[in-house]
Coordinates of C-alpha atoms in Angstrom, one line a residue:
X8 CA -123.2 46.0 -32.2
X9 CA -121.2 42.9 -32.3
X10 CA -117.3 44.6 -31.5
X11 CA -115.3 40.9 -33.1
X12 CA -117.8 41.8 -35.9
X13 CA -116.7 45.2 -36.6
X14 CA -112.9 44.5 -36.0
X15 CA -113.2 42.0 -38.9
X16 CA -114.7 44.0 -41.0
X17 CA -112.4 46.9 -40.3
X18 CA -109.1 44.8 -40.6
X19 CA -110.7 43.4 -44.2
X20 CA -110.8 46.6 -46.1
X21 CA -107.1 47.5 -44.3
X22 CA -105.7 43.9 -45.7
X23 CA -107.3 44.1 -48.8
X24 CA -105.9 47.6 -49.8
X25 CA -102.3 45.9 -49.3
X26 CA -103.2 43.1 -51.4
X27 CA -104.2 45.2 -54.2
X28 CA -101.1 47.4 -54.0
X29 CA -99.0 44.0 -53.8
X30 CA -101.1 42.6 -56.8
X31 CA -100.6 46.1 -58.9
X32 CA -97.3 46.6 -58.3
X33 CA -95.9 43.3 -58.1
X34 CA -98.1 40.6 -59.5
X35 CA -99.5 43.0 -62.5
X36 CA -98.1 40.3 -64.9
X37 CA -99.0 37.3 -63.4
X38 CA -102.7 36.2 -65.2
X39 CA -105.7 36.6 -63.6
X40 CA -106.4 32.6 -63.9
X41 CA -103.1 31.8 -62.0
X42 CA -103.3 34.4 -59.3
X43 CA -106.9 32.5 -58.7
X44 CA -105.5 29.0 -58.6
X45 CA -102.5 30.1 -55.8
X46 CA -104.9 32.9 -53.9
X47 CA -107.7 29.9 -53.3
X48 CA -105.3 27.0 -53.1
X49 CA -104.1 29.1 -50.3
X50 CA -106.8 30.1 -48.6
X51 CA -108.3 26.3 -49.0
X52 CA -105.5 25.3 -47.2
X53 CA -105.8 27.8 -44.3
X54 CA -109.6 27.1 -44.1
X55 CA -108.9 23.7 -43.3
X56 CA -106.2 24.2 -41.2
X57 CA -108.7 26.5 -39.2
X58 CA -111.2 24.7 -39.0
X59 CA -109.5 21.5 -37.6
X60 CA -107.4 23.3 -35.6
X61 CA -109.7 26.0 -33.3
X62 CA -113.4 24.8 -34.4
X63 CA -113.5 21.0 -34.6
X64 CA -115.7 20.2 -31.6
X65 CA -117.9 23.7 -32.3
X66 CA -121.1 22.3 -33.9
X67 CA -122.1 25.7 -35.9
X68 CA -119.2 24.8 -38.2
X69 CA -120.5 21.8 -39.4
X70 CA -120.6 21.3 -43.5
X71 CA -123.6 22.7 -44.9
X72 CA -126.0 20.3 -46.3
X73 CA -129.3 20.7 -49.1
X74 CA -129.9 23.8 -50.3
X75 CA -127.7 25.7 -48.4
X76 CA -125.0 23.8 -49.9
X77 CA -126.1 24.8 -53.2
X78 CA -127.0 28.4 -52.5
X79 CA -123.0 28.2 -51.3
X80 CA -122.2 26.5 -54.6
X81 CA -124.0 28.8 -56.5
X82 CA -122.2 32.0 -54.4
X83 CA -118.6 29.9 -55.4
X84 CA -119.5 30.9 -59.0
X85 CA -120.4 34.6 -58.7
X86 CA -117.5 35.2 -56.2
X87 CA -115.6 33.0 -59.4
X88 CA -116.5 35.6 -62.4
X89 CA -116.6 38.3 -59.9
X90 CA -113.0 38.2 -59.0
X91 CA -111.9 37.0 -62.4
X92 CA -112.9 40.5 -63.8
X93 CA -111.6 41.9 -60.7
X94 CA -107.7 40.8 -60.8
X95 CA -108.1 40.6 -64.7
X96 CA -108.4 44.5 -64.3
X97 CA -105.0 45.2 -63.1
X98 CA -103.6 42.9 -66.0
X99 CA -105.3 45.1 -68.1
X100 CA -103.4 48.5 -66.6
X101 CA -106.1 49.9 -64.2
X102 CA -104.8 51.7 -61.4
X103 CA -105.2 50.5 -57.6
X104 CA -107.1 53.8 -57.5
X105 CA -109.5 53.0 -60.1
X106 CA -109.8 49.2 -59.1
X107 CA -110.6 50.2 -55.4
X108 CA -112.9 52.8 -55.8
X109 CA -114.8 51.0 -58.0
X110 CA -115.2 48.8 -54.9
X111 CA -117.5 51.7 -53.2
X112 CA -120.1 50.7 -55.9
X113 CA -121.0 46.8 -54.0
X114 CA -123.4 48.6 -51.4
X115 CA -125.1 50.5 -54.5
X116 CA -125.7 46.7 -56.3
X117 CA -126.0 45.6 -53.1
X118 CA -129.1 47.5 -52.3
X119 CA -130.3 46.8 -55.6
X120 CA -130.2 43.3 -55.8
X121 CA -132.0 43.6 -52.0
X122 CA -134.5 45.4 -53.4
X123 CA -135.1 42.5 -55.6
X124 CA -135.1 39.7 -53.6
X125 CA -136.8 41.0 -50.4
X126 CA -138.4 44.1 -51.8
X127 CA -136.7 45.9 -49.3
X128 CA -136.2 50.2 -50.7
X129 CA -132.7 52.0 -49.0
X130 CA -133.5 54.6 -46.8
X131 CA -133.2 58.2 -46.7
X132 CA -130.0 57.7 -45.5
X133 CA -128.5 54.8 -47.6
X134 CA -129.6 56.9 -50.7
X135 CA -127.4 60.4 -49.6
X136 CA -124.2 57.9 -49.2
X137 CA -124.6 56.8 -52.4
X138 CA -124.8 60.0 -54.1
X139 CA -121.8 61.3 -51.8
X140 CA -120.1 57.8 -52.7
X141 CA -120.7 58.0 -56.2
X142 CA -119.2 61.3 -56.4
X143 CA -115.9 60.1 -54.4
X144 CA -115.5 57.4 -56.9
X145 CA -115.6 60.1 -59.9
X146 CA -112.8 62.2 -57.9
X147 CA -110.7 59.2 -57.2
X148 CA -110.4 57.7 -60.8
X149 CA -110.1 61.4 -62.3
X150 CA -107.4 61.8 -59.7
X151 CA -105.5 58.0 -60.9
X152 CA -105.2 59.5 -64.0
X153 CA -103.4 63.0 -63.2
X154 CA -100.0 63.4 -62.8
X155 CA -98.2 63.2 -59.1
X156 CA -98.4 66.5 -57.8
X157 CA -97.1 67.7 -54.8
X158 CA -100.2 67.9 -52.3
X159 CA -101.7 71.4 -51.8

């Protein structure tokens, strides 16, 4: 297993649980549209920035070209709607708790859409987590919506 790999996608989920506190708690009345422009204006920025700065002579970061550039384009607009609805939730009062957990439901679509394109079925194993995960999600936004109690 590729270790840099893992360590990114370890820090990602750490990061974006910050983020979505910061967004709920701070940004909850700032619209979904103008959160988008300054988040991707931002990260535009840094990409570039990147890019120049530590990859400029590496050849496997040159600009896609043909249809990969499209299949990119294409993935701009679902990433586009996808996190319109997604920030436009917290404008429209969902918890953190809710939001997030919701999140545990992109490996079940996922595996789906897999299934679709490369007729691949989830194993054995993929299935149970979905069952456990789909129960953790029902626990988690029944639990956003109680009271703070004091733990047991």
């Amino acid at each position: 297993m590729n270790m840099k790999g893992l360590g990114y996608a370890t820090g990602a989920p750490i990061l974006y649980g910050l983020g979505n506190v910061i967004i709920e708690q701070e940004l909850k009345g700032v619209s979904n549209l103008c959160l988008m422009i300054i988040f991707n204006a931002t990260i535009l920025v840094l990409a570039l920035l990147t890019r120049q700065l530590l990859y400029t002579g590496d050849a496997s970061y040159a600009f896609p070209r043909g249809s990969v550039l499209l299949w990119a384009f294409s993935i701009a607009l679902v990433f586009f709607v996808a996190e319109y609805m997604y920030l436009g939730s917290y404008g429209l009062g969902v918890s953190v708790y809710a939001v997030t957990a919701l999140t545990m439901l992109i490996p079940v679509f996922a595996s789906l859409f897999r299934l679709f394109w490369v007729a691949e079925i989830p194993n054995g194993y993929l299935t149970a987590g979905y069952a456990f995960g789909a129960v953790a999600i029902v626990l988690v936004i029944i639990g956003s919506m109680q009271p703070n109690t004091p733990p047991i």
